[in-house]
PDB file of C-alpha atoms (C1' of nucleotides) in Angstrom:
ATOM      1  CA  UNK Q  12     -17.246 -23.332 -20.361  1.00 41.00           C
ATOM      2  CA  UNK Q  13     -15.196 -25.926 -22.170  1.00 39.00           C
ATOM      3  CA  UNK Q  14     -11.638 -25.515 -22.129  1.00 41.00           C
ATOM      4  CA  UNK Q  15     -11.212 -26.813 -25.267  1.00 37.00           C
ATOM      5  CA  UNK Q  16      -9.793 -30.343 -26.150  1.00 41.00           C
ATOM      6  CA  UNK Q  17      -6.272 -31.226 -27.745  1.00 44.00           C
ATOM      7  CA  UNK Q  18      -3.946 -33.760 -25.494  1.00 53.00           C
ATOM      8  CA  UNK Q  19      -3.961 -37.409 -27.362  1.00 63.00           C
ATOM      9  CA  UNK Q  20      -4.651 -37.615 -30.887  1.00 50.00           C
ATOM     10  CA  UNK Q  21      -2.854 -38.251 -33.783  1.00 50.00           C
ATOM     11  CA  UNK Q  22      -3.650 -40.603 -36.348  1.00 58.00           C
ATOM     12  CA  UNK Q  23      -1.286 -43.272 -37.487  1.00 65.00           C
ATOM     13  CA  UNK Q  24      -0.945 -43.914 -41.565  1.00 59.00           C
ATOM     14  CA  UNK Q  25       1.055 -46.096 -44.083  1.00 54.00           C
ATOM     15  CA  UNK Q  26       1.468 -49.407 -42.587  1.00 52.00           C
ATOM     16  CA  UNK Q  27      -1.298 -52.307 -42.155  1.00 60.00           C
ATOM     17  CA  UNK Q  28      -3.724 -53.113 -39.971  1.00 67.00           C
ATOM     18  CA  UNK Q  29      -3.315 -50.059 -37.324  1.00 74.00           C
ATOM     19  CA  UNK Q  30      -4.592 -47.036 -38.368  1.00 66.00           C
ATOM     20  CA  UNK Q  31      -8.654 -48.215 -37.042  1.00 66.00           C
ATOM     21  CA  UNK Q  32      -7.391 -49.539 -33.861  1.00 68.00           C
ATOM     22  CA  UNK Q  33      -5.270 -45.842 -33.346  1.00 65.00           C
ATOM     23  CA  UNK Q  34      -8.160 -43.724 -34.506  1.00 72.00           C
ATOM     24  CA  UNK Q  35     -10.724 -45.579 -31.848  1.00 75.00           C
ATOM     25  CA  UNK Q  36      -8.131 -46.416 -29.036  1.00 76.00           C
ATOM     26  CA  UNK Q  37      -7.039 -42.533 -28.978  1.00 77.00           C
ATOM     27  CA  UNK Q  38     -10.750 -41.356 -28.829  1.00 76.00           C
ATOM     28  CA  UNK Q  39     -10.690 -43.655 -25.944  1.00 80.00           C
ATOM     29  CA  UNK Q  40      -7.760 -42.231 -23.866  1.00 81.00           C
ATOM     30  CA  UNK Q  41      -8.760 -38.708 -24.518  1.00 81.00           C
ATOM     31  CA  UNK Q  42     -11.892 -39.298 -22.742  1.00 79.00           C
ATOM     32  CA  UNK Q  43     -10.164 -41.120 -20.070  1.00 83.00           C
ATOM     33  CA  UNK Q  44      -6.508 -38.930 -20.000  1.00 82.00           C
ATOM     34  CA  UNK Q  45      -6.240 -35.617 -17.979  1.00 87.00           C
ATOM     35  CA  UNK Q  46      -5.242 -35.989 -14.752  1.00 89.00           C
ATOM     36  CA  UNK Q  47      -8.664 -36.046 -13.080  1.00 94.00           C
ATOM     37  CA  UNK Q  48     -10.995 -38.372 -14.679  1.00 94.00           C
ATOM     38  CA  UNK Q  49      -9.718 -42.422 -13.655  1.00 92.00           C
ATOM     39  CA  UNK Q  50      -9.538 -40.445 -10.006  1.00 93.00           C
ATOM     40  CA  UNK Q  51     -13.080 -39.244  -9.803  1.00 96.00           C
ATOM     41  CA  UNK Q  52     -14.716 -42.172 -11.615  1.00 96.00           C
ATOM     42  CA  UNK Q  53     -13.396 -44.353  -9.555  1.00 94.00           C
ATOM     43  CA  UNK Q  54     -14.228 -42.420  -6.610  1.00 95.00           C
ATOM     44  CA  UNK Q  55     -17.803 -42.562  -7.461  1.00 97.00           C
ATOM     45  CA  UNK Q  56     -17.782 -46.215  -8.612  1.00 96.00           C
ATOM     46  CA  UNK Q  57     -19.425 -47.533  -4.810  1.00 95.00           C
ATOM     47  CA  UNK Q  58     -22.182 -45.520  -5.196  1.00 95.00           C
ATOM     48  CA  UNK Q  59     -23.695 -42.211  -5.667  1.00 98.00           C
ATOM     49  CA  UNK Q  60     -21.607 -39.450  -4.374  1.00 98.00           C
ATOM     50  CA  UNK Q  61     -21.699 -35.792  -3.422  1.00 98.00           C
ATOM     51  CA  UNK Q  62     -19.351 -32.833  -4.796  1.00 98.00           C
ATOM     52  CA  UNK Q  63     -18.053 -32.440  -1.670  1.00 98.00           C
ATOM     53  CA  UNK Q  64     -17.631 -36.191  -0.837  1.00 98.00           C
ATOM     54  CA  UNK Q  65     -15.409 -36.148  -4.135  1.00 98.00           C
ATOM     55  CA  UNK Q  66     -13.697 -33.303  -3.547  1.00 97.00           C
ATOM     56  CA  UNK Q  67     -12.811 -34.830  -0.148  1.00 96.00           C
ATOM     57  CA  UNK Q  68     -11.968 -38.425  -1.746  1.00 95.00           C
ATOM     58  CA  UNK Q  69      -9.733 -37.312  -5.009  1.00 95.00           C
ATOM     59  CA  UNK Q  70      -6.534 -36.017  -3.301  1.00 93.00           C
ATOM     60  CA  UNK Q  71      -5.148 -32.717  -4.504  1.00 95.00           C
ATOM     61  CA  UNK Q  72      -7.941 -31.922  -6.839  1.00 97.00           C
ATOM     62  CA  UNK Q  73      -9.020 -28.531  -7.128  1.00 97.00           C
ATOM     63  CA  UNK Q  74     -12.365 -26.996  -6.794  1.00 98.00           C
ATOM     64  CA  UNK Q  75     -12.349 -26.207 -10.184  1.00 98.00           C
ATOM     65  CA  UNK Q  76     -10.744 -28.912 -11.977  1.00 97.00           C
ATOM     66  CA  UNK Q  77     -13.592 -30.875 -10.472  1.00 98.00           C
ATOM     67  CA  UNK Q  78     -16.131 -29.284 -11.574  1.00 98.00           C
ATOM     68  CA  UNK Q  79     -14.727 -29.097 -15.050  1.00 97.00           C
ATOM     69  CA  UNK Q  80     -13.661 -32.836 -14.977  1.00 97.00           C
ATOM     70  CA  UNK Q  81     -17.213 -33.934 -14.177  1.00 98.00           C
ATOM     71  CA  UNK Q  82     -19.170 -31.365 -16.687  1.00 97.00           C
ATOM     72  CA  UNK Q  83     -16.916 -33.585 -19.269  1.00 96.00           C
ATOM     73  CA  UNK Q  84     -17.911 -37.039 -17.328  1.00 96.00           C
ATOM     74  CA  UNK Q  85     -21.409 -36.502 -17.688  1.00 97.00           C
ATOM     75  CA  UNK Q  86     -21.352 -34.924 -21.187  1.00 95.00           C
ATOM     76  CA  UNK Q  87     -19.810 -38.116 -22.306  1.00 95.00           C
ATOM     77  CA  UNK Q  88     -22.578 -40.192 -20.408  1.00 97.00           C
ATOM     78  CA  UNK Q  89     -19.821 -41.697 -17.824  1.00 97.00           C
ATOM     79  CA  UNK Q  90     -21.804 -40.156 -15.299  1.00 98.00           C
ATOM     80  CA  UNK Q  91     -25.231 -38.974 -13.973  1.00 98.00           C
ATOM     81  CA  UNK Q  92     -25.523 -35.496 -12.343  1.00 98.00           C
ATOM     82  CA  UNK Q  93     -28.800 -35.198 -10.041  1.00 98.00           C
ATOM     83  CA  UNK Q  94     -29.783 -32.198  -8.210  1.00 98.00           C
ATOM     84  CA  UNK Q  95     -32.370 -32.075  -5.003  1.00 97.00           C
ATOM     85  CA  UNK Q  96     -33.469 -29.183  -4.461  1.00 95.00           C
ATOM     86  CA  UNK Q  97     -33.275 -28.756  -1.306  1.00 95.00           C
ATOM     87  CA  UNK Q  98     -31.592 -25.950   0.624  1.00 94.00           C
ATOM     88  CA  UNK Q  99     -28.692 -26.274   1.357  1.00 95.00           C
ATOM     89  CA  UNK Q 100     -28.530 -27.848  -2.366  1.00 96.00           C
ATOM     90  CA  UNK Q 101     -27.963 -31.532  -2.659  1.00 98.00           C
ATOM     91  CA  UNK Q 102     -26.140 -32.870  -5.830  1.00 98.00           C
ATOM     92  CA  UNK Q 103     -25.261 -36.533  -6.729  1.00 98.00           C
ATOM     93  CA  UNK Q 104     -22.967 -38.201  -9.274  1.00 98.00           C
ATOM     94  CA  UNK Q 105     -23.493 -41.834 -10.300  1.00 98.00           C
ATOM     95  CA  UNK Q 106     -21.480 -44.132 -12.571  1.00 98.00           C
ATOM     96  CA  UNK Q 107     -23.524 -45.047 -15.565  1.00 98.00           C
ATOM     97  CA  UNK Q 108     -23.351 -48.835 -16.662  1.00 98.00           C
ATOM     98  CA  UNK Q 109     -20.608 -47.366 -19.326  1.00 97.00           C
ATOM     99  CA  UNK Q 110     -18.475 -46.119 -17.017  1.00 97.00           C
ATOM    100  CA  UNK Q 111     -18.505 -49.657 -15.213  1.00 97.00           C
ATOM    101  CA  UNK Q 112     -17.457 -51.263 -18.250  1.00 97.00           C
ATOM    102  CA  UNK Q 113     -14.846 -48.991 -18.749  1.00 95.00           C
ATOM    103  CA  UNK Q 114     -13.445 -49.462 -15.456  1.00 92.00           C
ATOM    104  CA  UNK Q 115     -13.486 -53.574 -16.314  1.00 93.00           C
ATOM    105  CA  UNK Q 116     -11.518 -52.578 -19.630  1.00 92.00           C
ATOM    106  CA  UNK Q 117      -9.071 -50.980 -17.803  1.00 89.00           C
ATOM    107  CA  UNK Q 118      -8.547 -54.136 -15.815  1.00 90.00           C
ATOM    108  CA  UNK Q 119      -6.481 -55.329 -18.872  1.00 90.00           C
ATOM    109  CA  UNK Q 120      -4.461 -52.322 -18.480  1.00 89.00           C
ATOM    110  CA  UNK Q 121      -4.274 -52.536 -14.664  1.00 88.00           C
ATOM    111  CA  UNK Q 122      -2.980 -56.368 -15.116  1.00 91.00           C
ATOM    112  CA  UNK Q 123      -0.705 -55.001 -17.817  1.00 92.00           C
ATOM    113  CA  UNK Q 124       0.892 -52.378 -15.217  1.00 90.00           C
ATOM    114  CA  UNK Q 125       1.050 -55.206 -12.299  1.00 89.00           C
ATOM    115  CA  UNK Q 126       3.056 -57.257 -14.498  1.00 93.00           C
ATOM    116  CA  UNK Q 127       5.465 -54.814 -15.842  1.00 93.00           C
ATOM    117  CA  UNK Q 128       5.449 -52.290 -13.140  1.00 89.00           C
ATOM    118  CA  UNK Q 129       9.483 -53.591 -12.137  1.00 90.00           C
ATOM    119  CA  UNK Q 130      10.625 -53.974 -15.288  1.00 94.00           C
ATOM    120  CA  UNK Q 131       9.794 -49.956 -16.406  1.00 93.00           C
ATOM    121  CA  UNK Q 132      11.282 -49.238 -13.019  1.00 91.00           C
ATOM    122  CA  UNK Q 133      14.718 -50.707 -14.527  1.00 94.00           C
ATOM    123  CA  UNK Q 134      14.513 -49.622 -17.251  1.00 95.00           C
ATOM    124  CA  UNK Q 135      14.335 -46.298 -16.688  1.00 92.00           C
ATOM    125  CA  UNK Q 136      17.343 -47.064 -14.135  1.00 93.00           C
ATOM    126  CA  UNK Q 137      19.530 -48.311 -16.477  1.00 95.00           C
ATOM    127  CA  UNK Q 138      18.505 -45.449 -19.060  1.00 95.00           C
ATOM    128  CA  UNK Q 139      19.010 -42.818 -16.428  1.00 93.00           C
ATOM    129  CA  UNK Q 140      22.402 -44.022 -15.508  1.00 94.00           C
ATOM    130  CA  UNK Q 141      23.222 -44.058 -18.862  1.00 93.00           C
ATOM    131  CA  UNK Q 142      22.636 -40.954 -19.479  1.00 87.00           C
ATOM    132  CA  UNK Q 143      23.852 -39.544 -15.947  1.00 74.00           C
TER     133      UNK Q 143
ATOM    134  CA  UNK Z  19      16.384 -33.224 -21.597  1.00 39.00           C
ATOM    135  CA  UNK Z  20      13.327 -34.105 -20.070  1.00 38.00           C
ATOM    136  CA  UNK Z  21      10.478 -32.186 -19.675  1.00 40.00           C
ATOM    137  CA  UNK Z  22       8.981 -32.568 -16.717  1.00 37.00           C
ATOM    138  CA  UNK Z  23       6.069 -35.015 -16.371  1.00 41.00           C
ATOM    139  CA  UNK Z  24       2.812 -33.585 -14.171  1.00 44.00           C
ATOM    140  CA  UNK Z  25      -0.166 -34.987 -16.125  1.00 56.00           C
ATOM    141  CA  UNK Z  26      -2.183 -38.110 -14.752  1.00 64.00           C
ATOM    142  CA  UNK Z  27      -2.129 -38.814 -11.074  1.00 50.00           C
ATOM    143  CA  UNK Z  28      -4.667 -38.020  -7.999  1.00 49.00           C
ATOM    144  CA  UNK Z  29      -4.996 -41.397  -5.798  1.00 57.00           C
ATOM    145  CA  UNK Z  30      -8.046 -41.931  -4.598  1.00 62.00           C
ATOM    146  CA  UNK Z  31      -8.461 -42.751  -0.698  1.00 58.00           C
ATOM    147  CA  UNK Z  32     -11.624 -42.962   1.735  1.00 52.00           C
ATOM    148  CA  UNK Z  33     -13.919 -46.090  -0.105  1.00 51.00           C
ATOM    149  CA  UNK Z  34     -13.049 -49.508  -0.571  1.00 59.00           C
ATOM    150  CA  UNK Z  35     -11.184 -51.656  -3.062  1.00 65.00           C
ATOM    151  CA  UNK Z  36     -10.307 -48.803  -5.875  1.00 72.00           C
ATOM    152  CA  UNK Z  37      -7.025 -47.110  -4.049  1.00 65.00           C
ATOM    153  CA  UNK Z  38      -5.108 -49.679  -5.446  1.00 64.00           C
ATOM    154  CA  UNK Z  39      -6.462 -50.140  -8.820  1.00 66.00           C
ATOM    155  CA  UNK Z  40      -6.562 -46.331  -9.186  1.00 64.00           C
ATOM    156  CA  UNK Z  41      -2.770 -46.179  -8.342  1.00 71.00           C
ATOM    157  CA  UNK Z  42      -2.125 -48.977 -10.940  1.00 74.00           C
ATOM    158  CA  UNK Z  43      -3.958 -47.721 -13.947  1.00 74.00           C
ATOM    159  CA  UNK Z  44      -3.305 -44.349 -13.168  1.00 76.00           C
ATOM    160  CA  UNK Z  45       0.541 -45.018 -14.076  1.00 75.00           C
ATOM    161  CA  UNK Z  46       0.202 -46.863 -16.924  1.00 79.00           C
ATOM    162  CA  UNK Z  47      -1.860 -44.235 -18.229  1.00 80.00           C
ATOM    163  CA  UNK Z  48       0.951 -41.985 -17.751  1.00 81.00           C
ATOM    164  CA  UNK Z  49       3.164 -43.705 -19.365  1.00 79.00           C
ATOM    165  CA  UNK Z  50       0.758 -44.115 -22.475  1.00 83.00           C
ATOM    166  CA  UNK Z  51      -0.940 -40.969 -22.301  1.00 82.00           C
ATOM    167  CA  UNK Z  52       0.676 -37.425 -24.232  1.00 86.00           C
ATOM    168  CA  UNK Z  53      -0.514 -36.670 -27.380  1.00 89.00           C
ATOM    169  CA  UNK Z  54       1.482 -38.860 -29.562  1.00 94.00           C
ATOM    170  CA  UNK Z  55       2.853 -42.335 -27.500  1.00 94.00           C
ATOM    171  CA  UNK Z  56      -0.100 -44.515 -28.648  1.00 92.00           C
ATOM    172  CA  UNK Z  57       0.191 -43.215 -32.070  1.00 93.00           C
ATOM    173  CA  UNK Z  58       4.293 -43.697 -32.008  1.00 96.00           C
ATOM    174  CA  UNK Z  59       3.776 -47.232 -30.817  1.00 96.00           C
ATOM    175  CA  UNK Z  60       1.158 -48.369 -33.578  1.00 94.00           C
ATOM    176  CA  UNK Z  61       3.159 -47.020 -36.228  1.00 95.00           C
ATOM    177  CA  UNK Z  62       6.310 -48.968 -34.964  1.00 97.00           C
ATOM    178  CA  UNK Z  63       3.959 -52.240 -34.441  1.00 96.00           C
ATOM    179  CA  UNK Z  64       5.005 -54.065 -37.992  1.00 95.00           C
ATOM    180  CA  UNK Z  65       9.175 -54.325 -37.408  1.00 95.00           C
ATOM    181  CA  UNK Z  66      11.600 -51.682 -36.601  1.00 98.00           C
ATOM    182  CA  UNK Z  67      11.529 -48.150 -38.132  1.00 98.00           C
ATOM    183  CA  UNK Z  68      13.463 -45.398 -38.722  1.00 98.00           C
ATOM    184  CA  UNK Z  69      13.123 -41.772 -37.701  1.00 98.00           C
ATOM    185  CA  UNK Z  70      12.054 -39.708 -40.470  1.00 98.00           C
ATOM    186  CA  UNK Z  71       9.462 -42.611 -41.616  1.00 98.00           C
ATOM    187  CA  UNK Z  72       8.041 -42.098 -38.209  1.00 98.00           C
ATOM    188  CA  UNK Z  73       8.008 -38.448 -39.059  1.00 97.00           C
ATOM    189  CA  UNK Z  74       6.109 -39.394 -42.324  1.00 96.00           C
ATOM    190  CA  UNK Z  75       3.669 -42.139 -40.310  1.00 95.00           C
ATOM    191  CA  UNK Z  76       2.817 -40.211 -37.226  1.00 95.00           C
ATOM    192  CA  UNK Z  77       0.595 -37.904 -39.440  1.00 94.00           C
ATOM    193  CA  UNK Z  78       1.253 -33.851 -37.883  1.00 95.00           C
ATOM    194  CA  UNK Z  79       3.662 -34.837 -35.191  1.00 97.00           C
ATOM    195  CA  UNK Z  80       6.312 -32.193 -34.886  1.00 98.00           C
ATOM    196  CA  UNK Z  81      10.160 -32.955 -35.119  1.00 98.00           C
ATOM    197  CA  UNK Z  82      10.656 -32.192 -31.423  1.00 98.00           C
ATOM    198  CA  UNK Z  83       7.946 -34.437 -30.050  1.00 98.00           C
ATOM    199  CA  UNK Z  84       8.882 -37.035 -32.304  1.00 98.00           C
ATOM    200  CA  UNK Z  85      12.546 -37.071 -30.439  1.00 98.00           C
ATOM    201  CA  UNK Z  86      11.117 -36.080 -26.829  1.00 97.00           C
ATOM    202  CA  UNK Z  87       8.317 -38.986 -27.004  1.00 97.00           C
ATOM    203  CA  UNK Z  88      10.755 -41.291 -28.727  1.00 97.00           C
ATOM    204  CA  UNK Z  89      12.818 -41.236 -25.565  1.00 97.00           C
ATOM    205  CA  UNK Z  90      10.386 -41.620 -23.039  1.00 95.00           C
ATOM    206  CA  UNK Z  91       9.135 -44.650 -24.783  1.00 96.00           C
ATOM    207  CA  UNK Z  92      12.818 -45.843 -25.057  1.00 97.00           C
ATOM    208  CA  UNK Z  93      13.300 -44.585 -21.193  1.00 95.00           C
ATOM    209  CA  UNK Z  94      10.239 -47.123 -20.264  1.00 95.00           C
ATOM    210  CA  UNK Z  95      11.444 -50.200 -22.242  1.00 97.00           C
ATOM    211  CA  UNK Z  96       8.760 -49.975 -24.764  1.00 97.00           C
ATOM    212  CA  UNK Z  97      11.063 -49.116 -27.507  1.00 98.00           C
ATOM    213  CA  UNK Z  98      14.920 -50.154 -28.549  1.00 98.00           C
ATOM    214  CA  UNK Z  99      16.592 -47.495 -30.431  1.00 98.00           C
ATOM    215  CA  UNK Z 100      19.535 -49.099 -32.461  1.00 98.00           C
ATOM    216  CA  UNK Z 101      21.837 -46.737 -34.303  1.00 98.00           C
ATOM    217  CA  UNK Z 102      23.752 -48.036 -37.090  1.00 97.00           C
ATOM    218  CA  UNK Z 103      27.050 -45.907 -37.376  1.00 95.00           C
ATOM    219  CA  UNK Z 104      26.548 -45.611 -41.157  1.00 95.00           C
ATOM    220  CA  UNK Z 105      27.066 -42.072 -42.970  1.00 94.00           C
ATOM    221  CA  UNK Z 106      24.449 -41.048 -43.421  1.00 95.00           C
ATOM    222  CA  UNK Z 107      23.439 -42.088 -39.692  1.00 96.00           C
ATOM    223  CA  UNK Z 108      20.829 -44.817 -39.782  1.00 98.00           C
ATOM    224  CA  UNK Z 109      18.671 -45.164 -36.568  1.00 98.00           C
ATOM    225  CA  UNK Z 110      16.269 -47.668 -35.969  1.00 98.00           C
ATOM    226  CA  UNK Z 111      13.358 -48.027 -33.731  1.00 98.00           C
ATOM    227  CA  UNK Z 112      11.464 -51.482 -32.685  1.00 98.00           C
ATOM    228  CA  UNK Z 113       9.054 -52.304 -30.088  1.00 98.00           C
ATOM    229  CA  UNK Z 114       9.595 -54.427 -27.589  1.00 98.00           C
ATOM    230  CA  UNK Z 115       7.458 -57.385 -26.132  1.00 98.00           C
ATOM    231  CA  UNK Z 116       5.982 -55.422 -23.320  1.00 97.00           C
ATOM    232  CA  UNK Z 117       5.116 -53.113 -25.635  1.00 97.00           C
ATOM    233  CA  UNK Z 118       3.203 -55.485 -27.711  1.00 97.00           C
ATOM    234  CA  UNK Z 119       1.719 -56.781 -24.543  1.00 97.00           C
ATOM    235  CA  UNK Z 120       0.814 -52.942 -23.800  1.00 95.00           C
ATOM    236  CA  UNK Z 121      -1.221 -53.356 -27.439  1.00 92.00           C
ATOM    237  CA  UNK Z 122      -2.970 -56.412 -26.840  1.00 93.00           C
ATOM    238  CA  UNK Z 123      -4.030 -54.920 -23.176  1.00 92.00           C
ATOM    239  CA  UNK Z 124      -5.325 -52.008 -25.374  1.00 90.00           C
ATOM    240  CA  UNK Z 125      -7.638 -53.766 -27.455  1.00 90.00           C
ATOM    241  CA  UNK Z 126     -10.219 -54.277 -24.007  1.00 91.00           C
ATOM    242  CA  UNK Z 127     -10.543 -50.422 -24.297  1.00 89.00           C
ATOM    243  CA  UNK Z 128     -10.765 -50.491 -28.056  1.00 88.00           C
ATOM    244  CA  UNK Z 129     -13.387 -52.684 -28.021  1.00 91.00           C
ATOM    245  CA  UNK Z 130     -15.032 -50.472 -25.082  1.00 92.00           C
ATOM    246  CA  UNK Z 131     -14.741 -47.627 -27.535  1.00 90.00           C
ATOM    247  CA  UNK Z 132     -16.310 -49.216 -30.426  1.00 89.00           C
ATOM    248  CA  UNK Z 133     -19.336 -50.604 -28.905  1.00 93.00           C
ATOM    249  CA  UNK Z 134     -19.946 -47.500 -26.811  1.00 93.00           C
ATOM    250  CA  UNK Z 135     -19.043 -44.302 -29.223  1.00 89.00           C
ATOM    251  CA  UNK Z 136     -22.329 -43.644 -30.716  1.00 90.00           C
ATOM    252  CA  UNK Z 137     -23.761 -43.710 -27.645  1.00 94.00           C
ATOM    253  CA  UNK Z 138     -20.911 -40.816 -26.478  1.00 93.00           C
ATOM    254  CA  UNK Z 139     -21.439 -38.951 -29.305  1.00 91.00           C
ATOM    255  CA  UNK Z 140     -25.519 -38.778 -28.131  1.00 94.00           C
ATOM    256  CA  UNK Z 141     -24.826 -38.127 -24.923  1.00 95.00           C
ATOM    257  CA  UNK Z 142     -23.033 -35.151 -26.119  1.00 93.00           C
ATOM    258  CA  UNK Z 143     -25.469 -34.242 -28.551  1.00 93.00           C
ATOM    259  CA  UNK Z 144     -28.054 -33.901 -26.083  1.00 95.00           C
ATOM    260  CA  UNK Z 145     -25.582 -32.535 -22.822  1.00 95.00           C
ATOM    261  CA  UNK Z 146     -24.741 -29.755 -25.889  1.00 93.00           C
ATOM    262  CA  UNK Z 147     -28.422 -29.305 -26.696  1.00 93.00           C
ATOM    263  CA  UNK Z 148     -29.489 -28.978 -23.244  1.00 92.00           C
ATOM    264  CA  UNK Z 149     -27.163 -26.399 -22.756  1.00 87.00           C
ATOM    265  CA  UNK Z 150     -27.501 -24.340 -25.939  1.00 74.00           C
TER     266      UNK Z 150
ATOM    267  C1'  DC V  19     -23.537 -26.951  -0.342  1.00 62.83           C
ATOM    268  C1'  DC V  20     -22.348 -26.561  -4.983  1.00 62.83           C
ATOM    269  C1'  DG V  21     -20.624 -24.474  -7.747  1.00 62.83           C
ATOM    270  C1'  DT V  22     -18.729 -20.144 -11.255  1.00 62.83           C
ATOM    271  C1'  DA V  23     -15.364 -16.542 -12.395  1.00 62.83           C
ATOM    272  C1'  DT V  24     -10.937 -14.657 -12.258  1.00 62.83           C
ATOM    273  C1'  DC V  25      -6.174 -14.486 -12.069  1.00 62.83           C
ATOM    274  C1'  DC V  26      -1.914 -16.568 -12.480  1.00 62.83           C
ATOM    275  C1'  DA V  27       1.879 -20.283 -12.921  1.00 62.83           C
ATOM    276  C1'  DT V  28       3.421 -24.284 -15.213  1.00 62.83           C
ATOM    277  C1'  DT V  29       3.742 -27.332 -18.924  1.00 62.83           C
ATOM    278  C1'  DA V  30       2.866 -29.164 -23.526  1.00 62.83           C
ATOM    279  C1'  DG V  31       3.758 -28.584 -27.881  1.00 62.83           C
ATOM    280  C1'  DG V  32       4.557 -26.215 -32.784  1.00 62.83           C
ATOM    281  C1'  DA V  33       8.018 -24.174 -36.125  1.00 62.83           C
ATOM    282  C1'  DT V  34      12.282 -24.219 -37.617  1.00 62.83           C
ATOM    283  C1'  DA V  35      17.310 -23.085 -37.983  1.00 62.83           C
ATOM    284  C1'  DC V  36      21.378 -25.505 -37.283  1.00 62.83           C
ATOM    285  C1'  DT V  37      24.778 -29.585 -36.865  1.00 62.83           C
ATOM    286  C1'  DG V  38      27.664 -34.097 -36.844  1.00 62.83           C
TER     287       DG V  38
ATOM    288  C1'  DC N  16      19.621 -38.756 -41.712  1.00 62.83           C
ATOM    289  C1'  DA N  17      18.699 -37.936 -37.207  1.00 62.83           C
ATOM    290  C1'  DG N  18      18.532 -35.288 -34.295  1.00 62.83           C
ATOM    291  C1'  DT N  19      19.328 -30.670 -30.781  1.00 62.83           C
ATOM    292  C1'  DA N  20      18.504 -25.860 -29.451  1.00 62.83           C
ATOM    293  C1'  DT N  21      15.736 -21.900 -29.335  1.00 62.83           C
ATOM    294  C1'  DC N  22      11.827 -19.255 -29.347  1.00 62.83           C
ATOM    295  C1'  DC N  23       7.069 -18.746 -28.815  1.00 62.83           C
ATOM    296  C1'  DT N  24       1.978 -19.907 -28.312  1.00 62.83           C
ATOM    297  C1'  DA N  25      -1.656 -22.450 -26.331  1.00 62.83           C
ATOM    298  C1'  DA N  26      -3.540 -25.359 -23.005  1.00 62.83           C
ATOM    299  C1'  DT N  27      -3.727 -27.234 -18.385  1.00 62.83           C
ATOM    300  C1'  DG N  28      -4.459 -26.628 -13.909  1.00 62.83           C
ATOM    301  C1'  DG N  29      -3.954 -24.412  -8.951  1.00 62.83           C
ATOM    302  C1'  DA N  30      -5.863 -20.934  -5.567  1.00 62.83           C
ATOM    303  C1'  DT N  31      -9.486 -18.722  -4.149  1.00 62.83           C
ATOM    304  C1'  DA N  32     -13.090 -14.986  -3.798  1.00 62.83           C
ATOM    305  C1'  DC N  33     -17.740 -14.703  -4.611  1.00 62.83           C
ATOM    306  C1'  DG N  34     -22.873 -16.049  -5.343  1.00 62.83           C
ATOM    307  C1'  DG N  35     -27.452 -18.605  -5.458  1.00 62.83           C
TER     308       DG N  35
END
DNA sequence: CCGTATCCATTAGGATACTG
DNA sequence: CAGTATCCTAATGGATACGG
């Protein structure tokens, strides 16, 4: 179990007022990066939810990479795992009150994308023609 | 050039209000996701900056990901590059107001991060404990 | 139903020699 | 100085068979 960990890190030095903000804002994202995570919190933000439920709701997602992505959810405390055991098994996954203010931090992001969503899309226009 | 770019996605579909939001966020964390963006961006923060005193900020970055994320950020309008045809070449790089915007949008999760991280590293304590 | 285990393909990323 | 090109390793993630 555990994959390991790398993707964001990287800690910024030599210039002002940065280098706490990197160091905390990266430990953020790396919870929150990986393909999977945003996609299945959100997807159990209306209540609890069922593996299969999940797997049904987050497009595309594998059988595995859910599983792995919410082993790392609830080590992290973003969400509860609870098992009835009944047969067949029952198995619920529901956002802690962390994981909802999370998902209200990444309003500011969400806003952030709104706003600018046309303007990347140029950009990377006018870079691509550029470059051909 | 360009590398390909698989990492975040999955929409979410089948309850309520999220698709949307998930969509949203779920780009702009592409864009700012990758091991070394965030970390590129902070160091640039304080006026523009050359290349090898990037390589010198963004502590353990390698020369190639320096260039590859360098031009994605440039690609998305978060950077200028500005080369001054000097010898030896000069090459400058300075953020641009949506990327400063990006920043400020940042500091919601920072502050998520901050108030919650003990907690995480508990929760992890205990999920590791639990499992031996 | 809820996973785990296995195998395999793709991609990210490090090191570094070379160049205008 | 500011890259590009090449080679290679590690990590991510899909598909899916199998088991309690």
């Amino acid at each position: 179990m555990s994959q390991g960990n790398t993707s964001v890190s990287s800690l910024v030095s030599g210039s002002g007022v940065h280098e706490e903000t990197a160091c905390t804002v990266l430990q953020v994202l790396e919870r929150v990066s990986g393909k999977w995570s945003i996609g299945i919190l959100l997807a159990a933000m209306d209540g609890p939810v069922r593996f299969t439920e999940l797997e049904r709701r987050v497009k595309g997602i594998s059988r595995r990479m859910l599983t792995l992505t919410l082993r790392n959810l609830e080590r992290d405390g973003l969400l509860v795992r609870t098992v009835y055991p009944t047969v067949p098994p029952k198995v619920e996954y529901e956002v802690t009150d962390m994981a909802r203010e999370l998902y209200d931090s990444l309003q500011a992001l969400t806003a952030w994308a709104e706003r600018h969503l046309e303007s990347i899309a140029e950009s990377r226009r006018r870079y691509d023609a550029a470059a051909q």
